[in-house]
Amino acid sequence: MKLIQKTIAIAGVLAVSGLFIYATTSTKTTHSYVHTSLPVEMDFCGEKVPLQLADVSERLDRELTVNINLHATTELVIKRANRVFPVIEPILKQYGVPDDFKYLAVIESGLINATSPSGAKGVWQFMPATAKELGMEVNDVVDERYHLEKSTELACKYLLKAKEKSGTWTLAAASYNGGLNGILRMMDEQKVADYYDLLLNDETYRYVFRILALKEIMQNNEKYGYVMPKSVMYPLIPTKKVEVTANIDDLAQFAISQGVNYKVLKIHNPWLRDKKLVVQPNKVYTIQIPLEGYTK
């Protein structure tokens, strides 16, 4: 009897194991490892990438290989771009900054309000001191580094200044990571005038190539295995703008008065960092509220 029970038990385990193995091995994934083939030619903001140089082609190949095969991360970035790029693109155009710089925001933050170990915050990853120097309000109640429109405008102002001083958009992009003064000093010390001729620290050395890689992947996503219908993309939720010139003591109550809840208010206005809003003298704050029918 015990032998029969034992046999039945083993058979049951094997049956369950078989079902588990079938369930895990029969699940198909959209992605497999993708081997890269470098583009014949490439540019950043109209500035040609010298792919004929061995180290340049290898550095680009490294970033393409890594990011093409970061399946979950790259897929999420493509989904978020559908929501974030329509906000960034017209601001870049307004300031005369090339559209390619939207990919700088991609590699800085993954298009979310990230916080770096060094304390940089927001989609454009401004440090507190830099943000304040550029005119952002940064405190415990309001942190405009989380304000996508305002931080994009100030990123544009920085990049325009960096382009003027360094001479190229590629060097301006590198300076966003390595610091403008640092890039200019390195150019002077090494007696070169081109990013691709500079020997830099590893992070800045890779920086522009990461931008180039994400530009290539996101412009040709299906080529690299990211076949994603419009239905899976994150939508840009239409909002109305409410101007505020007086303190709001209770943002939860304010949200209810606008037909939404506190969570939704904070999702659409992440620059509001407290449960209240203290209005600075002579300043007008614009709060975005989703239009009726949209819940997030």
Coordinates of C-alpha atoms in Angstrom, one line a residue:
M1 CA 0.0 0.0 0.0
K2 CA 2.8 2.4 0.9
L3 CA 4.6 1.5 -2.3
I4 CA 1.5 2.4 -4.3
Q5 CA 1.0 5.6 -2.4
K6 CA 4.6 6.5 -3.0
T7 CA 4.4 5.7 -6.7
I8 CA 1.2 7.9 -7.0
A9 CA 3.0 10.7 -5.2
I10 CA 6.0 10.6 -7.5
A11 CA 3.8 10.5 -10.5
G12 CA 1.9 13.5 -9.2
V13 CA 5.1 15.5 -8.7
L14 CA 6.3 14.6 -12.2
A15 CA 3.0 15.6 -13.7
V16 CA 3.1 19.0 -11.9
S17 CA 6.7 19.4 -12.8
G18 CA 5.9 18.7 -16.4
L19 CA 3.2 21.3 -16.4
F20 CA 5.6 23.8 -14.8
I21 CA 8.3 23.0 -17.3
Y22 CA 5.8 23.3 -20.2
A23 CA 4.5 26.6 -18.8
T24 CA 7.9 28.2 -18.5
T25 CA 9.5 26.8 -21.6
S26 CA 6.6 27.3 -24.0
T27 CA 6.3 31.1 -23.2
K28 CA 7.5 32.9 -26.2
T29 CA 9.5 36.1 -25.9
T30 CA 9.6 38.9 -28.6
H31 CA 13.3 39.3 -28.1
S32 CA 16.3 37.1 -28.5
Y33 CA 19.9 38.3 -28.5
V34 CA 20.5 40.7 -31.3
H35 CA 23.8 41.0 -33.0
T36 CA 24.5 44.6 -34.1
S37 CA 25.4 45.8 -37.5
L38 CA 26.6 49.4 -37.5
P39 CA 24.9 52.0 -39.8
V40 CA 26.9 52.9 -42.8
E41 CA 26.8 56.5 -41.7
M42 CA 25.5 58.4 -38.8
D43 CA 25.2 62.0 -37.5
F44 CA 24.4 63.9 -34.3
C45 CA 22.6 67.1 -34.9
G46 CA 23.8 67.1 -38.5
E47 CA 27.4 66.6 -37.3
K48 CA 28.9 63.5 -38.9
V49 CA 30.1 60.6 -36.7
P50 CA 33.6 59.5 -38.0
L51 CA 32.7 55.8 -38.1
Q52 CA 35.8 55.1 -40.2
L53 CA 37.9 55.5 -37.0
A54 CA 38.3 52.1 -35.4
D55 CA 37.8 53.3 -31.8
V56 CA 34.7 55.3 -32.8
S57 CA 33.0 52.4 -34.5
E58 CA 33.9 50.1 -31.6
R59 CA 32.5 52.5 -29.0
L60 CA 29.3 52.9 -30.9
D61 CA 29.0 49.1 -31.4
R62 CA 29.4 48.7 -27.6
E63 CA 26.5 51.0 -26.8
L64 CA 24.3 49.6 -29.5
T65 CA 24.9 46.0 -28.4
V66 CA 24.2 46.9 -24.7
N67 CA 21.1 48.9 -25.3
I68 CA 19.6 46.7 -28.0
N69 CA 19.8 43.8 -25.6
L70 CA 18.5 45.6 -22.5
H71 CA 15.1 44.4 -23.6
A72 CA 12.8 45.5 -20.7
T73 CA 14.6 48.9 -20.2
T74 CA 14.6 49.8 -23.9
E75 CA 11.0 48.8 -24.3
L76 CA 9.9 51.0 -21.4
V77 CA 11.8 53.9 -22.8
I78 CA 10.1 53.6 -26.2
K79 CA 6.7 53.4 -24.5
R80 CA 7.5 56.5 -22.4
A81 CA 8.8 58.5 -25.4
N82 CA 5.3 58.4 -26.8
R83 CA 4.2 60.5 -23.8
V84 CA 7.3 62.7 -23.2
F85 CA 8.6 63.5 -26.7
P86 CA 5.5 65.5 -27.7
V87 CA 6.3 67.8 -24.7
I88 CA 10.0 68.1 -25.3
E89 CA 10.1 68.4 -29.1
P90 CA 8.3 71.7 -29.5
I91 CA 10.4 73.3 -26.8
L92 CA 13.7 72.2 -28.5
K93 CA 12.4 73.7 -31.7
Q94 CA 11.3 76.9 -30.1
Y95 CA 14.8 77.5 -28.7
G96 CA 16.6 76.4 -31.9
V97 CA 18.1 73.3 -30.3
P98 CA 18.3 70.2 -32.6
D99 CA 15.7 67.5 -32.1
D100 CA 18.4 64.9 -31.4
F101 CA 18.8 66.3 -27.9
K102 CA 15.6 64.5 -26.8
Y103 CA 17.8 61.4 -26.8
L104 CA 20.1 63.0 -24.3
A105 CA 17.1 63.1 -21.9
V106 CA 16.6 59.4 -22.6
I107 CA 20.0 58.4 -21.4
E108 CA 20.0 60.9 -18.5
S109 CA 16.8 59.6 -16.9
G110 CA 15.0 57.0 -19.0
L111 CA 12.3 59.7 -19.4
I112 CA 11.2 59.5 -15.8
N113 CA 11.7 61.8 -12.8
A114 CA 14.7 59.9 -11.7
T115 CA 17.1 60.7 -8.8
S116 CA 20.8 60.0 -9.2
P117 CA 23.1 58.9 -6.4
S118 CA 24.7 62.4 -6.6
G119 CA 21.3 64.1 -6.1
A120 CA 20.5 65.1 -9.7
K121 CA 16.7 65.0 -10.3
G122 CA 14.1 65.1 -13.0
V123 CA 14.0 64.0 -16.6
W124 CA 17.0 66.3 -17.4
Q125 CA 18.9 65.4 -14.2
F126 CA 19.8 68.9 -12.8
M127 CA 21.8 69.2 -9.7
P128 CA 20.3 71.5 -7.0
A129 CA 23.0 74.2 -7.4
T130 CA 22.9 74.2 -11.2
A131 CA 19.1 74.3 -11.2
K132 CA 19.1 77.4 -8.9
E133 CA 21.8 79.1 -11.0
L134 CA 19.6 78.7 -14.0
G135 CA 16.6 80.2 -12.2
M136 CA 14.7 77.1 -11.0
E137 CA 12.9 77.1 -7.7
V138 CA 14.2 74.2 -5.7
N139 CA 13.0 73.7 -2.1
D140 CA 10.9 71.3 0.0
V141 CA 7.6 72.7 -1.3
V142 CA 8.4 73.2 -5.0
D143 CA 11.2 71.6 -7.1
E144 CA 11.0 72.7 -10.7
R145 CA 13.6 70.1 -11.7
Y146 CA 10.5 67.8 -11.8
H147 CA 8.7 70.3 -14.1
L148 CA 9.1 68.9 -17.6
E149 CA 8.4 72.0 -19.6
K150 CA 10.5 74.3 -17.4
S151 CA 13.5 71.9 -17.0
T152 CA 13.5 71.4 -20.8
E153 CA 13.6 75.2 -21.4
L154 CA 16.6 75.5 -19.0
A155 CA 18.3 72.5 -20.6
C156 CA 18.0 74.3 -23.9
K157 CA 19.5 77.5 -22.5
Y158 CA 22.5 75.5 -21.1
L159 CA 23.0 73.7 -24.4
L160 CA 22.9 76.9 -26.5
K161 CA 25.6 78.4 -24.2
A162 CA 27.7 75.2 -24.4
K163 CA 27.4 75.1 -28.2
E164 CA 28.5 78.8 -28.4
K165 CA 31.6 78.2 -26.2
S166 CA 32.6 74.7 -27.5
G167 CA 31.8 75.1 -31.2
T168 CA 29.8 72.0 -31.9
W169 CA 26.6 70.4 -30.7
T170 CA 28.5 67.1 -30.0
L171 CA 30.8 68.9 -27.6
A172 CA 27.8 70.6 -26.1
A173 CA 26.2 67.2 -25.4
A174 CA 29.4 65.9 -23.9
S175 CA 29.6 69.0 -21.6
Y176 CA 26.2 68.1 -20.2
N177 CA 27.9 65.1 -18.6
G178 CA 31.5 66.3 -18.2
G179 CA 30.9 70.0 -17.5
L180 CA 31.5 72.8 -19.9
N181 CA 34.7 74.0 -18.2
G182 CA 36.0 70.5 -18.0
I183 CA 35.5 69.8 -21.7
L184 CA 37.1 73.1 -22.7
R185 CA 40.1 72.4 -20.5
M186 CA 40.5 69.0 -21.9
M187 CA 40.3 70.4 -25.5
D188 CA 43.0 72.9 -24.6
E189 CA 45.3 70.4 -22.9
Q190 CA 45.0 67.8 -25.7
K191 CA 45.1 70.4 -28.4
V192 CA 42.1 69.1 -30.3
A193 CA 38.7 70.6 -31.3
D194 CA 36.5 67.5 -31.8
Y195 CA 34.8 65.3 -29.3
Y196 CA 35.9 62.2 -31.2
D197 CA 39.5 63.2 -30.8
L198 CA 39.3 63.7 -27.0
L199 CA 40.5 61.2 -24.4
L200 CA 38.0 61.5 -21.5
N201 CA 36.9 59.7 -18.4
D202 CA 35.0 56.5 -19.1
E203 CA 31.5 58.0 -18.4
T204 CA 31.9 61.1 -20.6
Y205 CA 33.9 58.9 -23.1
R206 CA 30.7 56.8 -23.6
Y207 CA 28.2 59.5 -23.2
V208 CA 27.6 60.7 -26.7
F209 CA 27.7 57.2 -28.0
R210 CA 24.9 56.2 -25.7
I211 CA 22.9 59.1 -27.1
L212 CA 23.7 57.9 -30.7
A213 CA 22.8 54.3 -29.8
L214 CA 19.4 55.3 -28.4
K215 CA 18.7 57.5 -31.4
E216 CA 19.5 54.7 -33.7
I217 CA 17.3 52.1 -31.8
M218 CA 14.4 54.4 -31.2
Q219 CA 14.3 55.7 -34.8
N220 CA 14.5 52.1 -36.1
N221 CA 12.9 50.1 -33.3
E222 CA 11.4 47.4 -35.5
K223 CA 14.8 46.7 -37.1
Y224 CA 16.1 45.8 -33.6
G225 CA 13.2 43.6 -32.5
Y226 CA 11.0 46.2 -30.8
V227 CA 7.7 45.7 -32.7
M228 CA 5.3 47.6 -30.5
P229 CA 1.7 48.6 -31.6
K230 CA 0.4 52.0 -30.7
S231 CA -1.9 50.5 -28.2
V232 CA 0.9 49.6 -25.8
M233 CA 2.5 53.0 -25.8
Y234 CA 2.0 55.3 -22.9
P235 CA -0.4 58.1 -23.9
L236 CA 0.0 61.8 -23.4
I237 CA -3.0 62.7 -21.2
P238 CA -4.7 66.0 -22.2
T239 CA -4.9 68.5 -19.4
K240 CA -6.2 71.9 -18.6
K241 CA -4.0 74.5 -17.0
V242 CA -5.0 76.2 -13.8
E243 CA -3.1 79.3 -12.7
V244 CA -2.5 79.8 -9.0
T245 CA -1.4 83.1 -7.4
A246 CA -2.3 82.4 -3.8
N247 CA -1.2 79.7 -1.3
I248 CA -2.9 76.4 -1.3
D249 CA -3.0 75.0 2.3
D250 CA -4.4 71.6 1.4
L251 CA -3.5 70.1 -2.0
A252 CA -5.8 67.1 -1.5
Q253 CA -8.8 69.4 -1.0
F254 CA -7.7 71.5 -4.0
A255 CA -7.5 68.3 -6.1
I256 CA -11.1 67.4 -5.2
S257 CA -12.2 70.9 -6.1
Q258 CA -10.7 70.3 -9.5
G259 CA -12.5 67.0 -10.0
V260 CA -9.5 64.7 -9.4
N261 CA -7.8 63.2 -6.4
Y262 CA -4.5 63.9 -4.7
K263 CA -2.7 61.0 -6.5
V264 CA -3.7 62.3 -9.9
L265 CA -2.7 65.8 -9.0
K266 CA 0.8 64.7 -8.0
I267 CA 1.2 62.5 -11.0
H268 CA 0.6 65.4 -13.4
N269 CA 2.4 68.0 -11.2
P270 CA 5.4 66.2 -9.7
W271 CA 7.1 69.5 -9.0
L272 CA 4.7 69.9 -6.1
R273 CA 6.8 68.3 -3.4
D274 CA 4.6 68.9 -0.3
K275 CA 1.0 68.6 0.8
K276 CA 0.6 72.4 0.3
L277 CA 1.8 75.1 -2.1
V278 CA 3.4 78.3 -0.8
V279 CA 3.4 80.9 -3.6
Q280 CA 6.5 82.9 -3.9
P281 CA 6.1 86.7 -4.3
N282 CA 5.1 87.8 -7.8
K283 CA 5.1 84.3 -9.1
V284 CA 2.3 82.5 -10.9
Y285 CA 2.2 78.7 -10.8
T286 CA 0.5 76.6 -13.5
I287 CA -1.1 73.4 -12.3
Q288 CA -2.2 70.8 -14.9
I289 CA -5.4 68.9 -14.3
P290 CA -6.5 66.0 -16.6
L291 CA -9.5 66.8 -18.7
E292 CA -12.8 65.1 -17.8
G293 CA -12.8 61.5 -18.8
Y294 CA -9.1 60.9 -18.0
T295 CA -8.2 59.4 -14.7
K296 CA -4.4 59.6 -14.7

